[in-house]
Coordinates of C-alpha atoms in Angstrom, one line a residue:
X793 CA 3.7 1.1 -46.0
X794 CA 3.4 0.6 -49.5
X795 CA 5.2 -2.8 -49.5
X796 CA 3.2 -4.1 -46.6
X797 CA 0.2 -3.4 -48.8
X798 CA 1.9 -6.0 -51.8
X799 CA 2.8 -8.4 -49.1
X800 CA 1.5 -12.0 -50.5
X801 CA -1.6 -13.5 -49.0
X802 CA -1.0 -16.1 -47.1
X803 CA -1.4 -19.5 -48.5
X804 CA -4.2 -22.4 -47.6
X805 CA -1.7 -23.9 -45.5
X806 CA -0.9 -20.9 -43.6
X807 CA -4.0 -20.5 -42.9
X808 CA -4.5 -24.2 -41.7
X809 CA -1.3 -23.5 -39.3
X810 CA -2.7 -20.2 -37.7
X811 CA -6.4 -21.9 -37.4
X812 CA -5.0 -24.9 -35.7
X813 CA -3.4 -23.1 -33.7
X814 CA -6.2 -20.5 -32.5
X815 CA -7.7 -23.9 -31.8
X816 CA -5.2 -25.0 -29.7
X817 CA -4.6 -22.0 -27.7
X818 CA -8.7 -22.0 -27.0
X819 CA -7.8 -26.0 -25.6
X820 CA -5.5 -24.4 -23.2
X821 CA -8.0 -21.4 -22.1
X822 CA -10.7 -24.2 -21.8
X823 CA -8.6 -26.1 -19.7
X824 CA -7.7 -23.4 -17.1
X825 CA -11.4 -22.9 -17.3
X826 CA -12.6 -25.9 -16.3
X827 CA -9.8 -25.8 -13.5
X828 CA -10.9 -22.9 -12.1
X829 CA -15.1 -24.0 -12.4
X830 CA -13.9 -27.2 -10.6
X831 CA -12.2 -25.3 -7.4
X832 CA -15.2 -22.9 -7.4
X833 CA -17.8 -25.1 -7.5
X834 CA -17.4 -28.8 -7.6
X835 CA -19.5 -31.1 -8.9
X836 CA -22.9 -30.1 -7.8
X837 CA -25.4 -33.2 -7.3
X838 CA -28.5 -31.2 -9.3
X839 CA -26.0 -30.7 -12.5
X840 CA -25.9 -33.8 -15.2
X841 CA -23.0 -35.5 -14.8
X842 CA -21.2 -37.6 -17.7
X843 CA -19.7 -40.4 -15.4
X844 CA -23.2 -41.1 -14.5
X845 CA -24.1 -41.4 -18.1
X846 CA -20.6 -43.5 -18.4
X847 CA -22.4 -46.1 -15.7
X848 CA -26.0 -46.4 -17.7
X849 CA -23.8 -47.2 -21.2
X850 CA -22.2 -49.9 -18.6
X851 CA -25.0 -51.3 -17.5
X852 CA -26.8 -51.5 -20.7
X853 CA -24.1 -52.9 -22.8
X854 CA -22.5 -55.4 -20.0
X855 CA -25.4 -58.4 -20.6
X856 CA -25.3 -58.2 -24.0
X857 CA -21.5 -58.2 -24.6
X858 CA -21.6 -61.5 -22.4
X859 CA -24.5 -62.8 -24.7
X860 CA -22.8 -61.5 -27.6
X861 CA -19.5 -63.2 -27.2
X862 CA -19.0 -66.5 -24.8
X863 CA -15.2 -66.4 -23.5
X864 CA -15.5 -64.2 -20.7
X865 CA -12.2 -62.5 -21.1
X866 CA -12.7 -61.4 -24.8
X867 CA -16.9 -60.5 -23.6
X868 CA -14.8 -57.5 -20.9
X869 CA -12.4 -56.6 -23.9
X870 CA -15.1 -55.7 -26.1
X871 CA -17.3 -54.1 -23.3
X872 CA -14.3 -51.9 -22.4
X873 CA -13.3 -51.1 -26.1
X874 CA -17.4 -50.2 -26.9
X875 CA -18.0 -48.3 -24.0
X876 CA -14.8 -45.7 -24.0
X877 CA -15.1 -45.7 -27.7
X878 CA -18.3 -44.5 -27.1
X879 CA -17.9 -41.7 -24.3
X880 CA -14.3 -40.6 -26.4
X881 CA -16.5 -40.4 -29.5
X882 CA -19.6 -39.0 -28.3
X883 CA -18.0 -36.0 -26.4
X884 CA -16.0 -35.3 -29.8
X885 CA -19.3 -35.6 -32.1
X886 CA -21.3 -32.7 -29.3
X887 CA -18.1 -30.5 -29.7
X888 CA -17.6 -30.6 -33.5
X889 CA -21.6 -30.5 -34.3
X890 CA -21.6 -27.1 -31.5
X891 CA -18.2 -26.3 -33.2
X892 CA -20.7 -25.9 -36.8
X893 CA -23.1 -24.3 -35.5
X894 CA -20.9 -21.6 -33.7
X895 CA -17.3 -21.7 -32.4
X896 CA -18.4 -20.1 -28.9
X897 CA -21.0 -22.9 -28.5
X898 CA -18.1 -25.4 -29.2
X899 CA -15.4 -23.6 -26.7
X900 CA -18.0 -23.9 -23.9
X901 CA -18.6 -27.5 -24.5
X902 CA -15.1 -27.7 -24.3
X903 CA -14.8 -26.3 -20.9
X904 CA -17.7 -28.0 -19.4
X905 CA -16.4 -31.3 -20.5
X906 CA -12.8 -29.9 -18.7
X907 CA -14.6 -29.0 -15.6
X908 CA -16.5 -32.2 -15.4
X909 CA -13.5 -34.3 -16.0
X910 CA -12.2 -32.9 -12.8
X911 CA -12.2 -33.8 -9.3
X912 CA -10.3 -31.2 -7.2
X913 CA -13.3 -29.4 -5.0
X914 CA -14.9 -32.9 -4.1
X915 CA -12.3 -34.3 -3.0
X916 CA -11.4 -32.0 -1.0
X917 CA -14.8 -31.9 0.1
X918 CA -14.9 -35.7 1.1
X919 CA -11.4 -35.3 2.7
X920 CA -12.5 -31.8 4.8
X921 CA -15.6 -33.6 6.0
X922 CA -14.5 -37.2 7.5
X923 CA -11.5 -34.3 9.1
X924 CA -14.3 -32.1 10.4
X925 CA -16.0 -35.2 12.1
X926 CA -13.1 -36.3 13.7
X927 CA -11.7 -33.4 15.1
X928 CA -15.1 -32.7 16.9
X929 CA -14.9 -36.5 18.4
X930 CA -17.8 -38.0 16.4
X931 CA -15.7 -41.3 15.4
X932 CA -18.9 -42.8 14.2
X933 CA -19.6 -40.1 11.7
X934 CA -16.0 -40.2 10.5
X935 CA -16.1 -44.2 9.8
X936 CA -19.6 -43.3 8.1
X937 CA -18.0 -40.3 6.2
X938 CA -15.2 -42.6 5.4
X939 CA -16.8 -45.1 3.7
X940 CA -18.4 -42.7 0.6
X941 CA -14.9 -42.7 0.1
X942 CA -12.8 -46.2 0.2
X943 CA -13.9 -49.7 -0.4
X944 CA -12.3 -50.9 2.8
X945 CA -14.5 -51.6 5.8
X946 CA -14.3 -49.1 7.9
X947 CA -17.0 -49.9 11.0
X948 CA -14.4 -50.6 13.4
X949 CA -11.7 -48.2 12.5
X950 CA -9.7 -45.6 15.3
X951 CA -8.6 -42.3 14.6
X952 CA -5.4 -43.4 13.4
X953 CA -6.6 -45.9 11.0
X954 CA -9.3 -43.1 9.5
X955 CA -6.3 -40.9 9.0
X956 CA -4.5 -43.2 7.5
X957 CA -7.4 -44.2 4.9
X958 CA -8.7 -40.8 4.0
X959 CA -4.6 -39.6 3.5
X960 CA -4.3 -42.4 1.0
X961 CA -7.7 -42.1 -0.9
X962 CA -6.5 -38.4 -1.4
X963 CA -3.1 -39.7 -2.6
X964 CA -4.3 -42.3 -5.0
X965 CA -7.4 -40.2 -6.4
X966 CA -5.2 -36.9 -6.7
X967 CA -3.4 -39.2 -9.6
X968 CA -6.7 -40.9 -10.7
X969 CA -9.3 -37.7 -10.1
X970 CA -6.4 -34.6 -11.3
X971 CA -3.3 -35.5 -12.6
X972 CA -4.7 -38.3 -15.4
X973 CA -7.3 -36.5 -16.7
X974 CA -5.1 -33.5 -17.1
X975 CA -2.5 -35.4 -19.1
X976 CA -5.0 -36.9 -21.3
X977 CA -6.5 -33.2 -21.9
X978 CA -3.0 -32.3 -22.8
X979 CA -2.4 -34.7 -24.6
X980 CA -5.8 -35.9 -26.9
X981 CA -8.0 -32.8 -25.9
X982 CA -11.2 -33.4 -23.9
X983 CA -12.2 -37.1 -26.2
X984 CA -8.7 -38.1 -24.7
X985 CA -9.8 -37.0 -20.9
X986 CA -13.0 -38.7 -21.2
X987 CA -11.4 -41.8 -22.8
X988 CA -9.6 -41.6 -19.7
X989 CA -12.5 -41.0 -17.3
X990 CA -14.6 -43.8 -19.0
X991 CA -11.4 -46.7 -17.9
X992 CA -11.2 -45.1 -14.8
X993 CA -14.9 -45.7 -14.5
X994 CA -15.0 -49.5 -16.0
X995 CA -11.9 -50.2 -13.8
X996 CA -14.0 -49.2 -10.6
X997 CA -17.1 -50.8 -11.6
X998 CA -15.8 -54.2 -13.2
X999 CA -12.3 -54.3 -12.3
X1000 CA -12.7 -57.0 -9.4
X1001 CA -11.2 -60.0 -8.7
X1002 CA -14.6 -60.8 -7.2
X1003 CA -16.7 -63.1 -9.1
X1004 CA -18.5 -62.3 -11.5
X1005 CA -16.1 -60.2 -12.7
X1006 CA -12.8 -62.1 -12.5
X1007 CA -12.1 -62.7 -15.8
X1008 CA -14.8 -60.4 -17.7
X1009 CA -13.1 -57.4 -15.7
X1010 CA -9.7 -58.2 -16.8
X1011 CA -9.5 -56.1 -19.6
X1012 CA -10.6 -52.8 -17.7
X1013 CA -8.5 -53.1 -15.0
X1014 CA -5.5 -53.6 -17.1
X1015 CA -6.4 -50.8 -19.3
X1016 CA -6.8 -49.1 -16.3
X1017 CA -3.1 -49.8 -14.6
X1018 CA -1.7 -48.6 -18.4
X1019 CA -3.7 -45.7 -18.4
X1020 CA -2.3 -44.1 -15.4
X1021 CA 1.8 -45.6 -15.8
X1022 CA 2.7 -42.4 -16.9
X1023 CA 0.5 -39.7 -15.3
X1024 CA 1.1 -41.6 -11.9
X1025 CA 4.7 -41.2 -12.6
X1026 CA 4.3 -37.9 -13.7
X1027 CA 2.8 -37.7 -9.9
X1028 CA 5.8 -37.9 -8.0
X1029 CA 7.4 -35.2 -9.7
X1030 CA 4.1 -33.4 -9.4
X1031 CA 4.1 -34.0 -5.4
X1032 CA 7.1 -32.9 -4.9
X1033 CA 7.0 -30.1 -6.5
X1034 CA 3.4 -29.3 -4.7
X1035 CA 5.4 -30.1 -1.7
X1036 CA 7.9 -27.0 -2.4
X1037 CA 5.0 -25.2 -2.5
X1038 CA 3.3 -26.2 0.4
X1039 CA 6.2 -25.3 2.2
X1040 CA 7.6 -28.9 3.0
X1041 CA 10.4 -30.7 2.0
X1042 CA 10.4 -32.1 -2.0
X1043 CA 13.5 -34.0 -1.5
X1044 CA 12.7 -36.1 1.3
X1045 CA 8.8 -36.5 -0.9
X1046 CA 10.6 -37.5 -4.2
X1047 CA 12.9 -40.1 -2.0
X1048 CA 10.2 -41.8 -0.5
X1049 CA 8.1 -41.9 -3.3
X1050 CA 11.4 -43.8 -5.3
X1051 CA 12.0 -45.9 -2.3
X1052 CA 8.4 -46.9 -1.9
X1053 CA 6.8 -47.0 -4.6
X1054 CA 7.0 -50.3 -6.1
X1055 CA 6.2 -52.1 -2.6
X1056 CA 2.3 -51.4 -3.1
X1057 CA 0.5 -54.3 -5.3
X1058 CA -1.0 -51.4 -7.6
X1059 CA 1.9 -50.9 -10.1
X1060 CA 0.7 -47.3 -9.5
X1061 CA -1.2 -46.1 -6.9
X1062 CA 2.0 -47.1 -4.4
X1063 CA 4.0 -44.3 -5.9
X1064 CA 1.4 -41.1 -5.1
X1065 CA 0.6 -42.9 -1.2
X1066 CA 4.5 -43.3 -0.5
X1067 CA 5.5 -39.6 -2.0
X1068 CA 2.4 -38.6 0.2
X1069 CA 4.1 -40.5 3.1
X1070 CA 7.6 -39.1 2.3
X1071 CA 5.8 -35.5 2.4
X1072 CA 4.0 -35.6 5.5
X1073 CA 6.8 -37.9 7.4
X1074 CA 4.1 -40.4 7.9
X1075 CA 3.9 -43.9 7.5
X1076 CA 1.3 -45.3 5.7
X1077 CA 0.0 -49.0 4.3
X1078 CA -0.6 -51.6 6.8
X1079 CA -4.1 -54.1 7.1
X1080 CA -6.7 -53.1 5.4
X1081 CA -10.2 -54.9 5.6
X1082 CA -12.3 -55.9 2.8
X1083 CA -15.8 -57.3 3.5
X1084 CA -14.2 -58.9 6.8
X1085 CA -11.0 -60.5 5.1
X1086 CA -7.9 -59.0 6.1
X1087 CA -5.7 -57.4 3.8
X1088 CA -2.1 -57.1 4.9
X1089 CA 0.2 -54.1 2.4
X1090 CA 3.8 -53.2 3.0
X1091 CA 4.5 -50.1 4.8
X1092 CA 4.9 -46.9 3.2
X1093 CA 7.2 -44.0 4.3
X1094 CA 9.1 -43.4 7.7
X1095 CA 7.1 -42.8 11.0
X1096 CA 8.7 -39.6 11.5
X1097 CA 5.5 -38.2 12.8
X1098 CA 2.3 -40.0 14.3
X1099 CA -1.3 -40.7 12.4
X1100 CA -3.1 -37.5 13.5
X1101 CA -6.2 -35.6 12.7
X1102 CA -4.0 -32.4 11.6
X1103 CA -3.0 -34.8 8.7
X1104 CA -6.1 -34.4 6.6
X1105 CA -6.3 -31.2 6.1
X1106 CA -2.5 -31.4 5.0
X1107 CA -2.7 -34.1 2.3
X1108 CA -5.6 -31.8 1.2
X1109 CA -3.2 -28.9 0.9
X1110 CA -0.9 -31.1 -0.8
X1111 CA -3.7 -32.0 -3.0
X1112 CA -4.6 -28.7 -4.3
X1113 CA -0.4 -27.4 -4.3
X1114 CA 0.1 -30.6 -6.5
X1115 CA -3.2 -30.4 -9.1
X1116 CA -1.7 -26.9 -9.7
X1117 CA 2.0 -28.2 -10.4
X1118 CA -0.3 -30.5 -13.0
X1119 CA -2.3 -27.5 -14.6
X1120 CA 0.8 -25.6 -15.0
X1121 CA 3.2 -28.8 -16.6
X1122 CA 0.2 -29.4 -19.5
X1123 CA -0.6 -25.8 -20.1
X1124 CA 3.6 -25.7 -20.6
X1125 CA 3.5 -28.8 -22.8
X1126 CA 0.8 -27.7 -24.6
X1127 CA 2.6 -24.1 -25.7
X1128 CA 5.3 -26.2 -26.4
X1129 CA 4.4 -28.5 -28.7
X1130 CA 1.9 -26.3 -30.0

């Protein structure tokens, strides 16, 4: 006891070390947090959402980057740089100025911003309900559910074709709504999910090939397809993996998704619909309709089993199974490198 009393105080770097890495280990507690708020309660229309704050910064900076700057593709470069700077920076200045007033205020910041960045419960939600619709024979309220959903026209869709759509959307967005923000959170802490969020926002809203946005929406959409090369990658080990869980068959998932996943024109959202494909043994892609212009994609997966209602709710399964595989891999990485 007496030598533990003459044991040296640690130094300033010590300290530095064990209080950057409190910090971290709050990150990771945040982060299951703000998992957890998301599967309990979603993202509730009365709460303030950021993304809708994301789309007023748009709006108000789109005019006068184009006034600001002529050539059209250099106008959507700076737009996208100043409005992600912006969100990234804005959501680090609230956490560090809560962070000196006390550290609780800043670790709740933190998880609200987690739990925001999140998309599990809703789309679940928007899956469940265009399922629900169909299964009690109301087609009409399925194509109207479906369309909060997709940007394809669906008026004129049958069962099968409503299947098909919603089990993509749940594919794609699982990567774009889960997966993405979680690797960002892992790796740059909640400025790097909202970073995130904010692309995946611009690429949505200006990423067109639509006039006027042709060339000024260059810039997000690109940023967008780099953004989510690796967490979309990341995805089909994720879904199979979710698949294992779910009970299905990861092998015949990860095949698929490898086989597959370079026919789709996204250089990424082909690889989480063809490991979706390759884990229900459906077969997905086909003609697609965009304000009455036919869309024709490659087809995805084997046609081991038919488009049917029963579908939905297991992509949605699949969905949750997978966004947990996620939560797990960058809680892992982050004890790692941490």
């Amino acid at each position: 006891m007496f030598f533990l009393t003459l044991s040296p105080a640690p130094t300033q770097r010590e300290r530095e070390f064990r209080r950057l890495g409190h910090t971290q280990n709050m990150v990771s507690i945040a982060l299951t947090a703000g998992f957890i708020l998301d599967l309990l309660l979603g993202d509730p229309p009365w709460l303030p959402h950021p993304v809708r704050l994301i789309g007023r910064i748009a709006a108000w900076a789109e005019p006068r980057c184009r006034q600001l700057v002529t050539n059209e593709y250099l106008a959507g470069a700076v737009f996208t740089v100043a409005v992600v700077a912006s969100m990234s920076g804005g959501v680090w200045f609230i956490i560090w100025g809560l962070g000196r007033l006390h550290p609780v205020l800043a670790w709740l910041a933190v998880a609200y911003f987690m739990y925001a960045g999140l998309a599990v419960r809703d789309l679940a939600g928007e899956a469940t309900a265009v399922w629900r619709r169909l299964r009690g024979g109301d087609i009409d309220q399925a194509r109207q559910q479906l369309s909060r959903i997709v940007g394809r026209d669906t008026e004129h869709l049958e069962a099968p074709e409503i299947v098909r759509a919603t089990v993509e959307t749940v594919a794609e967005s699982t990567v774009d709504g889960v997966l993405a923000p979680l690797f960002f959170a892992a790796l740059a802490g909640v400025p790097g999910l909202w970073a995130y969020k904010a692309i995946n926002t611009l690429d949505s809203m200006v990423g067109h090939h639509e006039a006027p946005y042709t060339r000024f929406g260059w810039a997000a959409a690109r940023l967008d397809d780099v953004a989510n090369f690796i967490p979309a990658r990341l995805g089909l080990l994720l879904f199979g993996l979710g698949t294992w869980f779910a009970g299905g068959q990861p092998g015949h998932c990860w095949r698929i998704g490898w086989r597959d996943g370079g026919k789709h024109p996204s250089p990424n959202a082909g690889i989480a619909e063809a490991a979706m494909a390759g884990a229900l043994g459906v077969r997905l892609g086909g003609t697609n309709t965009y304000d009455g212009v036919d869309n024709v994609r490659p087809y995805l997966g084997d046609p081991l089993r038919p488009l049917q209602c029963s579908c939905i709710p297991q992509a949605v399964r699949l969905m949750y199974a997978t966004s947990t595989a996620g939560l797990a891999l960058c809680l892992a990485v982050r004890w790692v490198a941490y």
